[in-house]
Amino acid sequence: MFGRGSQQMSAVKPERIPGQIVLEAKGLTIRFGSLTANDQVDLKVIAGQVHAVLGENGAGKSTLMKMLYGVYVPDEGTLSMDGKPVVLHPPAQARLHGIRMVFQDFRLVPALTVLDNIALAVATKGTRYSPKSMREEIAKVATRYRIDVNPDAYIWQLDLGQRQRVEILKALLSPDTRIVIFDEPTSVLTPHEVEAFLDMIQVLKKDGYGVLLITHKITEVMAVADCVTVLRQGKVTFSATKSEGFTESHLVETMMGAKPMPSIKRKEEVHRECLLDVKGLTVSGDHGQIVLEDVSFSLHRGEIVGVAGISGNGQRELVETLFGLRHTLTGNINLDGKDITNERPGVLLDMGMAFVSEDPVKESVIPGFTILEHMILGGLPMTPKGFGVDWGSTLRQLEESEDVRRLKLADPSRSASELSGGNIQRMVLSRALLRNPRLLLVSYPSRGLDIGTTKAVQQILSALADQGSTILLISEDLSELFELSDRLVVLANRQLLGPYHPLETDMHTIGRVMLKGESA
């Protein structure tokens, strides 16, 4: 596959005529046992336009996209491209028809470089590719769509936002691509990355690509969508073009079924005792570089401290160090007066700490284990029965949790590896909350969640803090940080800047600190 003087990628692109219907689905229906995941769904993808698909977790969005990408075969309905019937299963067939999908859980090989991963995706079977010409193609597309990526970096070295850029390059470097499907693309991006992504979408439209955008974020739909389809319980509840008109409030209503969105109310700040004290913390990244240098801060009982920062500025390394998954180079960490520097995670769990990682799909799922088994591994007490486990009693403990009910945890008997990203997020949050932690380290809690569940999570975190738990909250959503946090800090240039009080600053100020790496 790798060699000099080999065949270069074809520079011929399929014709993309703005306004032309490229893909049309009529009456798509698919069932999994007794569950009808999609029921008589109609959808059109038009060249040079963005079609946004909205809906709560479990509404059937990802299932619909997987039918269009050839992962699933519909039980009923028809698919056509350019007015002619097509079969898109398996995905290789969909790709031959010019359909590419950027999944939530990226399809990348961590041990290979960016260049090698792209070559695996776009090089023609049975031929070799020229690394030189591939670099030139990458540079050309990266410049056109402002996708900044180092072709020689290994995937394991990249943060989630950078990995997404590689997936997008894979799609755009494939010469046949006419339609690009994005599944919750901005859930892994910081605010400035979201802005750059939406700018890229506008360029894709100009270049005649048809774009399918699965998202929960109404503001993004209003910014770029030419048409919108809303799903609820597998059925289309609303569909309209921009000329026909749609508003933010109406989209929320059709998504949620006019359910009221609860507001977040925190108790007034009072004097609090210190729970966690960090002094002089210096931490290295995965390949030896210093990512945090001489960082000091404290967390008090019953408060939420929000951590803002550009993706990859040490957020992951900070919480992994606090939870004992990464060793410090210098500094110490004290929990309730006890030195826990470089302590094992199991000990920290027993001391009342809980942890939700930034990428639960990759880091928190054991293939073949059910949701209930994951809960037990996370600390849900097992009720003995003879020489085994009373699974019925254990299940009742799980189902009696009010937080678990509010998060709408999927059926505990389901295999966790078969869940969507949003349902995995519900699982890991439920597992952490079941411990009633003294200290919760939570990264991106609303990532991949619909509007209703996001509000429920925020309410639960607020109530948890009001009950005396301490929360270190990492989020790319500045509005979420401002709404929940008692204090804000910013990670930039290996330093922790702040604290800032949400009532005494604004998002623009915090954004400038994130970008410039200096105190406001």
CSV table of C-alpha atoms in Angstrom, one decimal, residues 32-319:
chain,number,residue,atom,x,y,z
A,32,PHE,CA,-35.8,-4.1,15.9
A,33,GLY,CA,-38.0,-6.7,17.5
A,34,SER,CA,-41.0,-4.9,18.9
A,35,LEU,CA,-39.4,-1.5,18.6
A,36,THR,CA,-40.1,0.6,15.5
A,37,ALA,CA,-37.1,2.8,15.3
A,38,ASN,CA,-38.2,4.7,12.2
A,39,ASP,CA,-41.8,4.9,11.0
A,40,GLN,CA,-42.6,6.1,7.5
A,41,VAL,CA,-39.8,8.7,7.3
A,42,ASP,CA,-39.5,10.9,4.2
A,43,LEU,CA,-36.3,12.9,3.5
A,44,LYS,CA,-34.6,14.7,0.7
A,45,VAL,CA,-30.9,15.7,0.3
A,46,ILE,CA,-30.3,18.5,-2.1
A,47,ALA,CA,-26.9,19.5,-3.6
A,48,GLY,CA,-25.7,22.8,-2.1
A,49,GLN,CA,-28.0,22.6,0.9
A,50,VAL,CA,-27.9,21.6,4.6
A,51,HIS,CA,-30.7,19.4,5.9
A,52,ALA,CA,-30.8,19.3,9.7
A,53,VAL,CA,-32.3,16.4,11.5
A,54,LEU,CA,-33.4,17.1,15.1
A,55,GLY,CA,-34.8,15.0,17.9
A,56,GLU,CA,-34.4,13.8,21.4
A,57,ASN,CA,-32.0,10.9,22.2
A,58,GLY,CA,-33.8,7.7,21.0
A,59,ALA,CA,-35.9,9.6,18.5
A,60,GLY,CA,-34.4,7.6,15.6
A,61,LYS,CA,-31.9,10.1,14.1
A,62,SER,CA,-28.8,7.9,14.1
A,63,THR,CA,-30.8,4.9,12.9
A,64,LEU,CA,-32.1,6.9,10.0
A,65,MET,CA,-28.6,8.0,9.0
A,66,LYS,CA,-27.3,4.5,9.3
A,67,MET,CA,-30.0,3.4,6.7
A,68,LEU,CA,-28.8,6.2,4.4
A,69,TYR,CA,-25.2,5.1,4.9
A,70,GLY,CA,-26.0,1.4,4.3
A,71,VAL,CA,-25.4,0.1,7.8
A,72,TYR,CA,-29.1,-1.0,8.1
A,73,VAL,CA,-31.5,-2.2,5.5
A,74,PRO,CA,-35.0,-0.7,5.8
A,75,ASP,CA,-37.9,-3.0,6.3
A,76,GLU,CA,-40.1,-0.7,4.3
A,77,GLY,CA,-39.7,2.3,2.0
A,78,THR,CA,-37.6,3.3,-1.0
A,79,LEU,CA,-34.3,5.0,-1.6
A,80,SER,CA,-33.3,6.8,-4.8
A,81,MET,CA,-30.4,8.9,-6.1
A,82,ASP,CA,-30.7,11.2,-9.0
A,83,GLY,CA,-34.2,9.9,-9.4
A,84,LYS,CA,-33.2,6.2,-9.8
A,85,PRO,CA,-33.8,3.5,-7.2
A,86,VAL,CA,-30.6,2.5,-5.3
A,87,VAL,CA,-29.5,-0.1,-2.8
A,88,LEU,CA,-27.1,1.5,-0.3
A,89,HIS,CA,-26.3,-1.6,1.9
A,90,PRO,CA,-23.6,-2.3,2.8
A,91,PRO,CA,-21.7,1.0,3.6
A,92,ALA,CA,-19.2,0.2,0.8
A,93,GLN,CA,-22.1,0.5,-1.6
A,94,ALA,CA,-23.2,3.8,-0.1
A,95,ARG,CA,-19.7,5.1,-0.5
A,96,LEU,CA,-19.7,4.1,-4.1
A,97,HIS,CA,-22.7,6.3,-4.5
A,98,GLY,CA,-20.9,9.2,-3.0
A,99,ILE,CA,-22.2,9.1,0.6
A,100,ARG,CA,-19.8,9.6,3.5
A,101,MET,CA,-20.6,9.7,7.2
A,102,VAL,CA,-18.7,11.3,10.0
A,103,PHE,CA,-19.7,9.3,13.1
A,104,GLN,CA,-19.7,10.4,16.7
A,105,ASP,CA,-17.3,7.5,17.6
A,106,PHE,CA,-14.6,8.1,15.0
A,107,ARG,CA,-13.4,5.3,12.7
A,108,LEU,CA,-9.7,5.9,13.1
A,109,VAL,CA,-6.7,3.7,13.9
A,110,PRO,CA,-4.9,5.3,16.9
A,111,ALA,CA,-1.5,3.7,16.2
A,112,LEU,CA,-1.3,5.1,12.7
A,113,THR,CA,-0.6,8.7,11.6
A,114,VAL,CA,-3.2,11.1,10.1
A,115,LEU,CA,-1.7,10.5,6.7
A,116,ASP,CA,-2.0,6.7,7.0
A,117,ASN,CA,-5.6,6.9,8.2
A,118,ILE,CA,-6.6,9.0,5.3
A,119,ALA,CA,-4.8,6.7,2.9
A,120,LEU,CA,-6.6,3.7,4.3
A,121,ALA,CA,-9.9,5.5,3.6
A,122,VAL,CA,-9.3,6.9,0.2
A,123,ALA,CA,-6.7,4.9,-1.6
A,124,THR,CA,-8.1,2.6,-4.4
A,125,LYS,CA,-8.1,-1.1,-3.5
A,126,GLY,CA,-5.3,-3.0,-5.0
A,127,THR,CA,-3.1,0.0,-5.7
A,128,ARG,CA,-0.4,1.9,-3.9
A,129,TYR,CA,-0.5,5.6,-3.1
A,130,SER,CA,2.2,8.2,-3.2
A,131,PRO,CA,2.7,9.9,0.2
A,132,LYS,CA,3.9,13.0,-1.5
A,133,SER,CA,0.8,13.4,-3.7
A,134,MET,CA,-1.4,12.5,-0.7
A,135,ARG,CA,0.2,15.3,1.3
A,136,GLU,CA,-0.5,17.7,-1.5
A,137,GLU,CA,-4.1,16.6,-1.7
A,138,ILE,CA,-4.5,17.0,2.1
A,139,ALA,CA,-2.9,20.4,2.1
A,140,LYS,CA,-5.2,21.5,-0.8
A,141,VAL,CA,-8.4,20.4,0.9
A,142,ALA,CA,-7.3,21.5,4.3
A,143,THR,CA,-6.6,25.0,3.0
A,144,ARG,CA,-10.0,25.2,1.1
A,145,TYR,CA,-12.0,24.2,4.2
A,146,ARG,CA,-9.7,25.6,6.8
A,147,ILE,CA,-9.1,22.3,8.5
A,148,ASP,CA,-5.9,22.5,10.5
A,149,VAL,CA,-4.3,19.1,11.0
A,150,ASN,CA,-0.7,17.7,11.1
A,151,PRO,CA,-0.5,14.8,8.7
A,152,ASP,CA,2.4,13.3,10.6
A,153,ALA,CA,0.7,13.3,14.0
A,154,TYR,CA,-0.5,9.9,15.4
A,155,ILE,CA,-4.2,9.7,16.1
A,156,TRP,CA,-3.6,8.8,19.7
A,157,GLN,CA,-1.9,12.1,20.2
A,158,LEU,CA,-5.0,14.1,19.0
A,159,ASP,CA,-7.8,15.5,21.0
A,160,LEU,CA,-11.4,14.8,20.0
A,161,GLY,CA,-11.8,18.0,17.9
A,162,GLN,CA,-8.6,17.2,16.0
A,163,ARG,CA,-9.8,13.6,15.4
A,164,GLN,CA,-13.0,14.9,13.9
A,165,ARG,CA,-11.0,17.0,11.4
A,166,VAL,CA,-9.3,13.9,10.2
A,167,GLU,CA,-12.7,12.2,9.7
A,168,ILE,CA,-13.9,15.2,7.7
A,169,LEU,CA,-10.7,15.1,5.6
A,170,LYS,CA,-11.3,11.4,4.9
A,171,ALA,CA,-14.8,12.3,3.6
A,172,LEU,CA,-13.7,15.3,1.5
A,173,LEU,CA,-10.6,13.6,0.0
A,174,SER,CA,-12.7,10.8,-1.4
A,175,PRO,CA,-13.3,11.8,-5.0
A,176,ASP,CA,-16.8,10.3,-5.2
A,177,THR,CA,-18.2,12.2,-2.3
A,178,ARG,CA,-21.5,14.1,-3.0
A,179,ILE,CA,-23.2,13.8,0.4
A,180,VAL,CA,-21.7,14.2,3.9
A,181,ILE,CA,-23.5,13.1,7.0
A,182,PHE,CA,-22.5,14.7,10.3
A,183,ASP,CA,-23.7,12.9,13.4
A,184,GLU,CA,-23.6,15.4,16.3
A,185,PRO,CA,-20.5,17.0,14.9
A,186,THR,CA,-20.1,19.9,17.4
A,187,SER,CA,-20.6,17.8,20.6
A,188,VAL,CA,-16.7,17.5,20.8
A,189,LEU,CA,-15.9,21.1,19.8
A,190,THR,CA,-15.1,24.2,21.8
A,191,PRO,CA,-17.0,27.4,21.0
A,192,HIS,CA,-14.4,28.8,18.6
A,193,GLU,CA,-14.2,25.4,16.9
A,194,VAL,CA,-17.9,25.3,16.5
A,195,GLU,CA,-17.7,28.7,14.7
A,196,ALA,CA,-15.0,27.4,12.4
A,197,PHE,CA,-17.1,24.2,11.7
A,198,LEU,CA,-20.1,26.2,10.7
A,199,ASP,CA,-18.0,28.3,8.4
A,200,MET,CA,-16.7,25.1,6.8
A,201,ILE,CA,-20.3,24.0,6.3
A,202,GLN,CA,-21.0,27.2,4.3
A,203,VAL,CA,-18.1,26.4,2.0
A,204,LEU,CA,-19.4,22.8,1.5
A,205,LYS,CA,-22.7,24.3,0.4
A,206,LYS,CA,-21.0,26.6,-2.1
A,207,ASP,CA,-19.1,23.6,-3.5
A,208,GLY,CA,-22.4,21.8,-4.1
A,209,TYR,CA,-22.2,19.1,-1.4
A,210,GLY,CA,-25.4,17.9,0.1
A,211,VAL,CA,-25.1,18.0,3.9
A,212,LEU,CA,-27.1,16.0,6.5
A,213,LEU,CA,-26.6,17.5,10.0
A,214,ILE,CA,-27.8,15.6,13.0
A,215,THR,CA,-27.8,17.9,16.0
A,216,HIS,CA,-29.5,18.9,19.2
A,217,LYS,CA,-28.3,22.5,19.0
A,218,ILE,CA,-31.1,24.7,17.7
A,219,THR,CA,-28.7,27.7,17.3
A,220,GLU,CA,-26.6,25.8,14.8
A,221,VAL,CA,-29.7,24.8,12.8
A,222,MET,CA,-30.8,28.4,12.6
A,223,ALA,CA,-27.3,29.4,11.4
A,224,VAL,CA,-26.8,27.0,8.5
A,225,ALA,CA,-29.9,24.8,7.8
A,226,ASP,CA,-31.8,25.2,4.5
A,227,CYS,CA,-34.4,22.6,5.6
A,228,VAL,CA,-35.1,20.8,8.8
A,229,THR,CA,-36.8,17.5,9.8
A,230,VAL,CA,-37.8,16.8,13.4
A,231,LEU,CA,-38.2,13.2,14.7
A,232,ARG,CA,-39.9,12.1,17.8
A,233,GLN,CA,-40.3,8.4,18.7
A,234,GLY,CA,-39.2,7.5,15.2
A,235,LYS,CA,-41.8,9.6,13.3
A,236,VAL,CA,-41.5,12.9,11.5
A,237,THR,CA,-43.3,15.6,13.6
A,238,PHE,CA,-42.2,18.6,11.6
A,239,SER,CA,-40.5,19.3,8.3
A,240,ALA,CA,-39.9,22.6,6.5
A,241,THR,CA,-37.6,24.6,4.3
A,242,LYS,CA,-36.1,27.9,5.3
A,243,SER,CA,-38.4,29.7,2.8
A,244,GLU,CA,-41.4,28.0,4.5
A,245,GLY,CA,-40.1,29.2,7.8
A,246,PHE,CA,-39.1,27.6,11.2
A,247,THR,CA,-38.3,29.2,14.5
A,248,GLU,CA,-36.2,28.2,17.5
A,249,SER,CA,-39.2,27.9,19.8
A,250,HIS,CA,-41.3,25.9,17.4
A,251,LEU,CA,-38.4,23.4,16.8
A,252,VAL,CA,-38.0,22.9,20.5
A,253,GLU,CA,-41.7,22.4,20.9
A,254,THR,CA,-41.9,19.8,18.1
A,255,MET,CA,-38.8,18.0,19.5
A,256,MET,CA,-39.9,17.9,23.1
A,257,GLY,CA,-43.7,17.7,22.7
A,258,ALA,CA,-44.2,21.1,24.3
A,259,LYS,CA,-42.7,19.8,27.6
A,260,PRO,CA,-41.6,22.7,29.8
A,261,MET,CA,-37.9,23.3,30.2
A,262,PRO,CA,-37.1,23.5,34.0
A,263,SER,CA,-34.9,26.4,35.1
A,264,ILE,CA,-31.7,26.0,37.1
A,265,LYS,CA,-31.8,27.5,40.6
A,266,ARG,CA,-28.8,27.4,42.9
A,267,LYS,CA,-28.8,28.3,46.6
A,268,GLU,CA,-27.0,31.5,47.5
A,269,GLU,CA,-23.3,31.2,48.0
A,270,VAL,CA,-22.2,30.7,51.6
A,271,HIS,CA,-18.8,30.3,53.3
A,272,ARG,CA,-17.6,26.8,52.6
A,273,GLU,CA,-14.9,24.6,53.9
A,274,CYS,CA,-12.1,23.4,51.6
A,275,LEU,CA,-12.5,19.8,50.3
A,276,LEU,CA,-9.8,19.6,47.7
A,277,ASP,CA,-6.5,21.5,47.7
A,278,VAL,CA,-4.0,21.3,44.8
A,279,LYS,CA,-0.6,23.0,45.0
A,280,GLY,CA,2.1,23.3,42.4
A,281,LEU,CA,0.8,20.6,40.0
A,282,THR,CA,2.9,19.9,37.0
A,283,VAL,CA,1.7,17.3,34.5
A,284,SER,CA,2.9,15.9,31.2
A,285,GLY,CA,0.8,14.8,28.2
A,286,ASP,CA,0.8,11.4,26.5
A,287,HIS,CA,4.0,12.1,24.6
A,288,GLY,CA,6.1,13.8,27.3
A,289,GLN,CA,5.3,17.5,26.8
A,290,ILE,CA,4.3,19.7,29.8
A,291,VAL,CA,0.6,20.5,29.6
A,292,LEU,CA,0.1,21.9,33.1
A,293,GLU,CA,2.8,23.8,35.0
A,294,ASP,CA,2.7,24.8,38.7
A,295,VAL,CA,-1.1,24.8,38.9
A,296,SER,CA,-2.7,25.5,42.2
A,297,PHE,CA,-6.4,25.8,43.2
A,298,SER,CA,-8.9,24.7,45.8
A,299,LEU,CA,-12.5,23.3,45.7
A,300,HIS,CA,-14.9,23.9,48.5
A,301,ARG,CA,-17.7,21.8,49.8
A,302,GLY,CA,-21.0,22.3,48.0
A,303,GLU,CA,-19.7,24.4,45.1
A,304,ILE,CA,-19.5,23.9,41.3
A,305,VAL,CA,-16.2,25.1,39.8
A,306,GLY,CA,-16.4,25.3,36.0
A,307,VAL,CA,-13.3,24.8,33.8
A,308,ALA,CA,-13.2,26.5,30.4
A,309,GLY,CA,-10.5,26.3,27.8
A,310,ILE,CA,-9.7,25.5,24.2
A,311,SER,CA,-9.9,21.7,23.5
A,312,GLY,CA,-6.6,20.0,24.3
A,313,ASN,CA,-5.4,22.6,26.8
A,314,GLY,CA,-5.0,20.2,29.7
A,315,GLN,CA,-8.6,19.5,30.7
A,316,ARG,CA,-8.2,15.7,30.2
A,317,GLU,CA,-4.8,15.6,31.9
A,318,LEU,CA,-6.1,17.6,34.9
A,319,VAL,CA,-9.0,15.4,35.8
